[in-house]
Amino acid sequence: MRCSVVLLAVLIVAGVIAFSTSVSGHADENASPIYEVTIPAGYRDWKLISVTHEEGDFNQLRAQLGNDIAINVYREGRLPFPDGSIIVAMHWKRIPSDDDNKVFGKVQAFVAGSPVNLQVMVKDSQKYSATGGWGFGDFTDGKPADEAKHKTCFPCHEPAKGRDFVYTRYAP
Amino acid sequence: MRCSVVLLAVLIVAGVIAFSTSVSGHADENASPIYEVTIPAGYRDWKLISVTHEEGDFNQLRAQLGNDIAINVYREGRLPFPDGSIIVAMHWKRIPSDDDNKVFGKVQAFVAGSPVNLQVMVKDSQKYSATGGWGFGDFTDGKPADEAKHKTCFPCHEPAKGRDFVYTRYAP
């Protein structure tokens, strides 16, 4: 009887270790370097902040979505963003809309094509105190970019310090 | 006593008439000609379908939002849109983003500026049987455009009959 109890305890401990390793291994793989930011579940249902057209080398259309905490900041006009705010920027290839252009009789309408990448900003003023309180994640096909890429996030957002490091303004 | 009851009844009827007139007068003023479509309450909270860039004379950025009925059609890929589907297209002036461009060192980023107009499509296959089951509304500063403008809605959407008269595709 004592032997069975010991065996059961060993099995439970082994199971917990195996489970933890699996969970942490999974999280690391999908989290951004430096910041450990992951793609937030359900973000595609979030409310729209605004849209962007990047010309030149990018040639992209973009949309920025926010969770409710972030959206409330925009609507109430009170910076800084509190902890828990998350902003997701969807970047798509900008492609001509053949259907629209046929109606217009010329090429003038462009729409969102295939996804290029997804960028995520997460506010946690303690965890990310060295980078304005924001953690960053850049994902392509669900996988985070490398550390070198993530080292460029904060320097690029730093000039927007007066708006809590966020460029996007709310589209009325 | 009988006189008081009659007086009360008269006052109630008068009140109801006054209220009805006020309500219907208000509704007409904000509803589109031909279709009687109004701006749906809370549409700015709806989920994003996709984004558009209109070049040329328009020079606009646009975002299309859908209520849950419409969004489900897109996500499940099953046309036609059922009655109750509503799609709202927000059209903004496309303006350069000075903040972004300062960082890039050149003018390449454009964002949503002031609103131009708002277009609404409402599915009601019986009420709008003559126009593919869709009612249309075009609003500027909350007020509907005139009848002549609304006569152009369906002819423009008719070529998209194969997609239930909706041009916008869901952005992945």
CSV table of C-alpha atoms in Angstrom, one decimal:
chain,number,residue,atom,x,y,z
A,1,MET,CA,0.0,0.0,0.0
A,2,ARG,CA,2.8,2.5,0.9
A,3,CYS,CA,4.6,1.5,-2.3
A,4,SER,CA,1.5,2.4,-4.4
A,5,VAL,CA,1.2,5.8,-2.7
A,6,VAL,CA,4.9,6.6,-3.5
A,7,LEU,CA,4.5,5.4,-7.0
A,8,LEU,CA,1.4,7.6,-7.5
A,9,ALA,CA,3.2,10.6,-6.1
A,10,VAL,CA,6.1,10.0,-8.4
A,11,LEU,CA,3.8,9.7,-11.4
A,12,ILE,CA,2.0,12.9,-10.4
A,13,VAL,CA,5.2,14.9,-10.1
A,14,ALA,CA,6.5,13.5,-13.4
A,15,GLY,CA,3.3,14.5,-15.0
A,16,VAL,CA,3.4,18.0,-13.7
A,17,ILE,CA,7.0,18.4,-14.8
A,18,ALA,CA,6.2,17.1,-18.3
A,19,PHE,CA,3.1,19.4,-18.6
A,20,SER,CA,5.1,22.5,-17.4
A,21,THR,CA,7.9,21.9,-19.9
A,22,SER,CA,5.4,21.4,-22.7
A,23,VAL,CA,3.5,24.6,-21.8
A,24,SER,CA,6.6,26.8,-21.4
A,25,GLY,CA,8.2,25.3,-24.5
A,26,HIS,CA,5.0,26.2,-26.5
A,27,ALA,CA,4.9,29.7,-25.1
A,28,ASP,CA,8.5,30.5,-25.8
A,29,GLU,CA,8.2,29.5,-29.4
A,30,ASN,CA,5.2,31.8,-30.1
A,31,ALA,CA,6.4,34.7,-27.9
A,32,SER,CA,8.6,37.6,-29.2
A,33,PRO,CA,12.2,37.8,-28.2
A,34,ILE,CA,13.2,40.4,-25.5
A,35,TYR,CA,9.5,41.1,-24.6
A,36,GLU,CA,7.8,37.7,-24.5
A,37,VAL,CA,4.7,39.2,-26.2
A,38,THR,CA,2.3,36.7,-27.9
A,39,ILE,CA,-0.5,37.2,-30.3
A,40,PRO,CA,-3.6,38.0,-28.2
A,41,ALA,CA,-6.5,35.6,-28.5
A,42,GLY,CA,-9.5,37.0,-30.3
A,43,TYR,CA,-7.9,40.2,-31.4
A,44,ARG,CA,-9.6,40.0,-34.8
A,45,ASP,CA,-12.9,40.8,-32.9
A,46,TRP,CA,-11.5,44.0,-31.4
A,47,LYS,CA,-12.6,47.5,-32.2
A,48,LEU,CA,-11.0,49.6,-35.0
A,49,ILE,CA,-8.7,52.4,-34.0
A,50,SER,CA,-7.7,53.6,-37.5
A,51,VAL,CA,-6.3,52.6,-40.8
A,52,THR,CA,-3.0,53.5,-42.6
A,53,HIS,CA,-1.6,53.4,-46.1
A,54,GLU,CA,2.2,52.9,-46.3
A,55,GLU,CA,3.5,53.9,-49.7
A,56,GLY,CA,6.9,53.2,-51.2
A,57,ASP,CA,8.8,50.1,-50.2
A,58,PHE,CA,6.0,49.0,-47.9
A,59,ASN,CA,3.0,49.3,-50.3
A,60,GLN,CA,0.7,48.2,-47.5
A,61,LEU,CA,-2.7,48.8,-46.1
A,62,ARG,CA,-2.9,48.6,-42.3
A,63,ALA,CA,-5.6,48.6,-39.6
A,64,GLN,CA,-5.0,49.1,-35.9
A,65,LEU,CA,-7.3,47.3,-33.5
A,66,GLY,CA,-7.5,47.8,-29.7
A,67,ASN,CA,-8.8,45.9,-26.8
A,68,ASP,CA,-11.4,47.6,-24.7
A,69,ILE,CA,-8.9,49.1,-22.3
A,70,ALA,CA,-7.0,50.8,-25.1
A,71,ILE,CA,-10.2,51.8,-27.0
A,72,ASN,CA,-11.5,53.5,-23.9
A,73,VAL,CA,-8.3,55.6,-23.6
A,74,TYR,CA,-8.8,56.8,-27.2
A,75,ARG,CA,-12.5,57.6,-26.7
A,76,GLU,CA,-12.0,59.4,-23.4
A,77,GLY,CA,-8.8,61.1,-24.6
A,78,ARG,CA,-6.8,60.4,-21.4
A,79,LEU,CA,-3.2,59.3,-21.7
A,80,PRO,CA,-1.2,57.3,-20.7
A,81,PHE,CA,-2.6,53.9,-21.6
A,82,PRO,CA,-3.1,51.9,-18.4
A,83,ASP,CA,-1.5,48.4,-17.9
A,84,GLY,CA,-3.4,45.8,-19.8
A,85,SER,CA,-3.9,48.0,-22.9
A,86,ILE,CA,-3.1,46.1,-26.1
A,87,ILE,CA,-2.9,47.4,-29.6
A,88,VAL,CA,-2.6,45.1,-32.7
A,89,ALA,CA,-1.6,46.4,-36.1
A,90,MET,CA,-2.6,44.2,-39.0
A,91,HIS,CA,-0.4,44.8,-42.1
A,92,TRP,CA,-1.6,43.6,-45.5
A,93,LYS,CA,-0.2,43.8,-49.0
A,94,ARG,CA,-2.0,46.6,-50.9
A,95,ILE,CA,-3.5,45.1,-54.0
A,96,PRO,CA,-5.8,46.6,-56.8
A,97,SER,CA,-9.5,45.6,-56.6
A,98,ASP,CA,-10.4,44.3,-60.0
A,99,ASP,CA,-14.1,44.3,-59.2
A,100,ASP,CA,-14.2,47.9,-58.0
A,101,ASN,CA,-11.9,49.1,-60.9
A,102,LYS,CA,-14.1,47.5,-63.5
A,103,VAL,CA,-17.0,49.6,-62.2
A,104,PHE,CA,-14.9,52.8,-62.1
A,105,GLY,CA,-13.5,52.2,-65.5
A,106,LYS,CA,-10.0,52.8,-64.2
A,107,VAL,CA,-7.5,51.6,-61.6
A,108,GLN,CA,-8.2,53.6,-58.5
A,109,ALA,CA,-9.4,51.2,-55.8
A,110,PHE,CA,-6.9,49.2,-53.7
A,111,VAL,CA,-7.8,46.7,-50.9
A,112,ALA,CA,-6.1,44.5,-48.3
A,113,GLY,CA,-4.4,41.5,-49.9
A,114,SER,CA,-2.5,38.8,-48.2
A,115,PRO,CA,-1.2,39.5,-44.6
A,116,VAL,CA,2.4,40.6,-44.3
A,117,ASN,CA,2.9,40.8,-40.6
A,118,LEU,CA,1.1,41.6,-37.3
A,119,GLN,CA,2.5,43.9,-34.7
A,120,VAL,CA,1.4,43.9,-31.1
A,121,MET,CA,2.0,46.5,-28.3
A,122,VAL,CA,1.2,45.4,-24.7
A,123,LYS,CA,1.3,47.9,-21.8
A,124,ASP,CA,2.9,46.6,-18.6
A,125,SER,CA,4.6,49.6,-16.9
A,126,GLN,CA,6.6,47.4,-14.5
A,127,LYS,CA,7.7,44.5,-16.8
A,128,TYR,CA,8.5,46.9,-19.7
A,129,SER,CA,9.7,49.9,-17.7
A,130,ALA,CA,12.9,50.2,-19.8
A,131,THR,CA,10.8,50.7,-23.0
A,132,GLY,CA,8.2,53.2,-22.0
A,133,GLY,CA,6.0,50.6,-20.4
A,134,TRP,CA,5.4,48.8,-23.7
A,135,GLY,CA,6.3,45.3,-24.8
A,136,PHE,CA,6.5,44.7,-28.5
A,137,GLY,CA,5.8,41.7,-30.8
A,138,ASP,CA,6.2,41.3,-34.6
A,139,PHE,CA,4.7,38.2,-36.1
A,140,THR,CA,4.7,36.7,-39.6
A,141,ASP,CA,2.5,33.7,-40.2
A,142,GLY,CA,2.0,33.5,-36.4
A,143,LYS,CA,5.7,33.3,-35.7
A,144,PRO,CA,7.7,36.0,-34.0
A,145,ALA,CA,10.5,37.8,-35.8
A,146,ASP,CA,14.1,37.6,-34.5
A,147,GLU,CA,15.7,39.5,-31.7
A,148,ALA,CA,17.4,42.0,-34.1
A,149,LYS,CA,14.0,43.0,-35.5
A,150,HIS,CA,12.6,43.4,-32.1
A,151,LYS,CA,15.5,45.7,-31.1
A,152,THR,CA,14.1,48.2,-33.6
A,153,CYS,CA,10.6,48.5,-32.1
A,154,PHE,CA,11.2,50.9,-29.2
A,155,PRO,CA,13.7,53.3,-31.0
A,156,CYS,CA,11.1,53.7,-33.7
A,157,HIS,CA,8.3,54.4,-31.2
A,158,GLU,CA,10.4,56.6,-28.9
A,159,PRO,CA,9.7,59.9,-30.8
A,160,ALA,CA,6.0,59.4,-30.0
A,161,LYS,CA,6.7,59.7,-26.3
A,162,GLY,CA,4.3,62.7,-26.0
A,163,ARG,CA,1.5,60.3,-27.0
A,164,ASP,CA,2.7,57.5,-24.8
A,165,PHE,CA,4.8,56.0,-27.6
A,166,VAL,CA,1.7,55.3,-29.8
A,167,TYR,CA,1.5,56.8,-33.3
A,168,THR,CA,-2.0,55.8,-34.2
A,169,ARG,CA,-4.7,58.3,-33.6
A,170,TYR,CA,-8.4,57.3,-33.3
A,171,ALA,CA,-10.3,57.7,-36.6
A,172,PRO,CA,-13.6,59.6,-36.0
B,1,MET,CA,-65.9,62.6,-12.5
B,2,ARG,CA,-67.0,61.4,-16.0
B,3,CYS,CA,-65.7,64.7,-17.4
B,4,SER,CA,-62.3,64.2,-15.8
B,5,VAL,CA,-62.0,60.8,-17.4
B,6,VAL,CA,-62.9,62.1,-20.8
B,7,LEU,CA,-60.4,65.0,-20.4
B,8,LEU,CA,-57.7,62.6,-19.3
B,9,ALA,CA,-58.4,60.4,-22.4
B,10,VAL,CA,-58.2,63.4,-24.7
B,11,LEU,CA,-54.9,64.4,-23.1
B,12,ILE,CA,-53.5,60.9,-23.5
B,13,VAL,CA,-54.5,60.7,-27.1
B,14,ALA,CA,-53.2,64.1,-27.9
B,15,GLY,CA,-49.9,63.2,-26.2
B,16,VAL,CA,-49.6,60.0,-28.2
B,17,ILE,CA,-50.2,61.9,-31.4
B,18,ALA,CA,-47.7,64.6,-30.6
B,19,PHE,CA,-45.1,62.0,-29.6
B,20,SER,CA,-45.7,59.9,-32.7
B,21,THR,CA,-45.4,62.9,-35.0
B,22,SER,CA,-42.2,63.9,-33.3
B,23,VAL,CA,-40.7,60.4,-33.5
B,24,SER,CA,-41.6,59.9,-37.2
B,25,GLY,CA,-40.5,63.4,-38.1
B,26,HIS,CA,-37.2,62.7,-36.5
B,27,ALA,CA,-36.8,59.3,-38.2
B,28,ASP,CA,-37.5,60.7,-41.7
B,29,GLU,CA,-35.0,63.5,-41.4
B,30,ASN,CA,-32.2,61.1,-40.6
B,31,ALA,CA,-33.2,58.2,-42.9
B,32,SER,CA,-32.0,57.9,-46.5
B,33,PRO,CA,-34.5,58.7,-49.4
B,34,ILE,CA,-35.9,55.7,-51.2
B,35,TYR,CA,-34.6,53.1,-48.7
B,36,GLU,CA,-35.3,54.7,-45.3
B,37,VAL,CA,-32.0,53.4,-44.0
B,38,THR,CA,-30.5,55.1,-40.9
B,39,ILE,CA,-27.1,55.1,-39.3
B,40,PRO,CA,-27.1,52.0,-37.1
B,41,ALA,CA,-26.5,52.6,-33.4
B,42,GLY,CA,-23.1,51.5,-32.1
B,43,TYR,CA,-21.7,50.7,-35.5
B,44,ARG,CA,-18.3,52.1,-34.5
B,45,ASP,CA,-17.9,49.1,-32.1
B,46,TRP,CA,-18.5,46.6,-34.9
B,47,LYS,CA,-15.9,44.2,-36.2
B,48,LEU,CA,-13.6,45.0,-39.1
B,49,ILE,CA,-14.2,43.5,-42.5
B,50,SER,CA,-11.4,45.1,-44.5
B,51,VAL,CA,-9.9,48.4,-45.5
B,52,THR,CA,-9.6,50.2,-48.8
B,53,HIS,CA,-7.5,53.0,-50.4
B,54,GLU,CA,-9.3,55.0,-53.1
B,55,GLU,CA,-6.8,56.9,-55.3
B,56,GLY,CA,-7.5,59.7,-57.7
B,57,ASP,CA,-10.5,62.0,-57.2
B,58,PHE,CA,-11.4,60.2,-54.0
B,59,ASN,CA,-8.0,60.2,-52.2
B,60,GLN,CA,-9.6,58.4,-49.3
B,61,LEU,CA,-8.9,55.6,-46.8
B,62,ARG,CA,-11.9,53.5,-46.0
B,63,ALA,CA,-12.8,50.8,-43.5
B,64,GLN,CA,-15.8,48.4,-43.7
B,65,LEU,CA,-17.4,47.2,-40.4
B,66,GLY,CA,-20.0,44.5,-40.1
B,67,ASN,CA,-22.6,43.6,-37.5
B,68,ASP,CA,-22.3,40.1,-36.1
B,69,ILE,CA,-24.8,38.6,-38.7
B,70,ALA,CA,-22.7,40.0,-41.5
B,71,ILE,CA,-19.3,39.1,-40.0
B,72,ASN,CA,-20.5,35.5,-39.5
B,73,VAL,CA,-21.3,35.2,-43.2
B,74,TYR,CA,-17.8,36.3,-44.0
B,75,ARG,CA,-16.1,34.0,-41.6
B,76,GLU,CA,-18.2,31.0,-42.5
B,77,GLY,CA,-18.0,31.8,-46.2
B,78,ARG,CA,-21.7,31.2,-46.9
B,79,LEU,CA,-23.6,33.7,-49.1
B,80,PRO,CA,-26.2,35.2,-49.4
B,81,PHE,CA,-26.2,37.5,-46.4
B,82,PRO,CA,-29.3,36.8,-44.3
B,83,ASP,CA,-31.9,39.5,-43.4
B,84,GLY,CA,-30.5,41.7,-40.6
B,85,SER,CA,-27.0,41.9,-42.0
B,86,ILE,CA,-25.6,45.4,-41.9
B,87,ILE,CA,-22.4,46.7,-43.4
B,88,VAL,CA,-21.0,50.2,-42.7
B,89,ALA,CA,-18.3,51.8,-44.8
B,90,MET,CA,-16.4,54.6,-43.1
B,91,HIS,CA,-14.7,57.0,-45.6
B,92,TRP,CA,-12.0,59.3,-44.5
B,93,LYS,CA,-9.8,61.9,-46.2
B,94,ARG,CA,-6.4,60.3,-46.7
B,95,ILE,CA,-3.8,62.6,-45.1
B,96,PRO,CA,0.0,62.3,-44.6
B,97,SER,CA,1.1,61.3,-41.1
B,98,ASP,CA,3.7,63.9,-40.1
B,99,ASP,CA,4.7,61.9,-37.0
B,100,ASP,CA,5.3,58.7,-39.0
B,101,ASN,CA,7.1,60.5,-41.9
B,102,LYS,CA,9.5,62.3,-39.5
B,103,VAL,CA,10.7,58.8,-38.4
B,104,PHE,CA,10.9,57.4,-41.9
B,105,GLY,CA,12.6,60.5,-43.2
B,106,LYS,CA,10.3,60.7,-46.1
B,107,VAL,CA,6.6,61.1,-46.9
B,108,GLN,CA,5.3,57.5,-47.1
B,109,ALA,CA,2.7,57.1,-44.4
B,110,PHE,CA,-0.9,58.2,-44.8
B,111,VAL,CA,-3.6,57.9,-42.2
B,112,ALA,CA,-7.4,58.5,-41.8
B,113,GLY,CA,-8.1,62.2,-41.7
B,114,SER,CA,-11.5,63.9,-41.3
B,115,PRO,CA,-14.6,61.8,-42.2
B,116,VAL,CA,-16.0,62.3,-45.7
B,117,ASN,CA,-19.1,60.2,-45.6
B,118,LEU,CA,-20.6,57.0,-44.2
B,119,GLN,CA,-22.3,54.3,-46.3
B,120,VAL,CA,-24.7,51.7,-45.0
B,121,MET,CA,-26.1,48.6,-46.5
B,122,VAL,CA,-29.0,46.8,-44.8
B,123,LYS,CA,-30.3,43.4,-45.9
B,124,ASP,CA,-34.0,43.0,-45.9
B,125,SER,CA,-35.0,40.7,-48.8
B,126,GLN,CA,-38.7,41.6,-48.7
B,127,LYS,CA,-38.5,45.3,-48.2
B,128,TYR,CA,-35.7,45.8,-50.7
B,129,SER,CA,-36.6,43.0,-53.1
B,130,ALA,CA,-36.2,45.4,-56.1
B,131,THR,CA,-32.5,46.1,-55.2
B,132,GLY,CA,-31.1,42.7,-54.5
B,133,GLY,CA,-32.5,42.7,-51.0
B,134,TRP,CA,-30.3,45.6,-49.9
B,135,GLY,CA,-31.3,49.0,-48.7
B,136,PHE,CA,-28.7,51.8,-49.0
B,137,GLY,CA,-27.8,54.9,-47.0
B,138,ASP,CA,-25.2,57.6,-47.7
B,139,PHE,CA,-24.6,60.0,-44.9
B,140,THR,CA,-22.4,63.1,-44.4
B,141,ASP,CA,-22.2,64.7,-41.0
B,142,GLY,CA,-25.0,62.4,-39.9
B,143,LYS,CA,-27.4,63.6,-42.6
B,144,PRO,CA,-28.5,61.5,-45.6
B,145,ALA,CA,-27.6,62.5,-49.2
B,146,ASP,CA,-30.4,63.3,-51.6
B,147,GLU,CA,-32.5,61.0,-53.7
B,148,ALA,CA,-30.4,61.5,-56.9
B,149,LYS,CA,-27.3,60.2,-55.0
B,150,HIS,CA,-29.2,57.2,-53.6
B,151,LYS,CA,-30.4,56.3,-57.1
B,152,THR,CA,-26.7,55.5,-57.9
B,153,CYS,CA,-26.2,53.0,-55.1
B,154,PHE,CA,-27.7,49.9,-56.6
B,155,PRO,CA,-26.5,50.3,-60.2
B,156,CYS,CA,-23.0,50.5,-58.8
B,157,HIS,CA,-23.4,47.4,-56.6
B,158,GLU,CA,-25.3,45.4,-59.3
B,159,PRO,CA,-22.1,44.1,-61.0
B,160,ALA,CA,-21.2,42.3,-57.7
B,161,LYS,CA,-24.4,40.2,-57.9
B,162,GLY,CA,-22.3,37.0,-57.7
B,163,ARG,CA,-21.1,38.1,-54.2
B,164,ASP,CA,-24.6,39.2,-53.1
B,165,PHE,CA,-23.9,42.7,-54.3
B,166,VAL,CA,-21.1,43.3,-51.8
B,167,TYR,CA,-17.7,44.3,-53.1
B,168,THR,CA,-15.7,44.1,-49.8
B,169,ARG,CA,-14.0,40.8,-49.1
B,170,TYR,CA,-12.9,39.8,-45.6
B,171,ALA,CA,-9.3,40.8,-44.8
B,172,PRO,CA,-7.5,37.8,-43.2
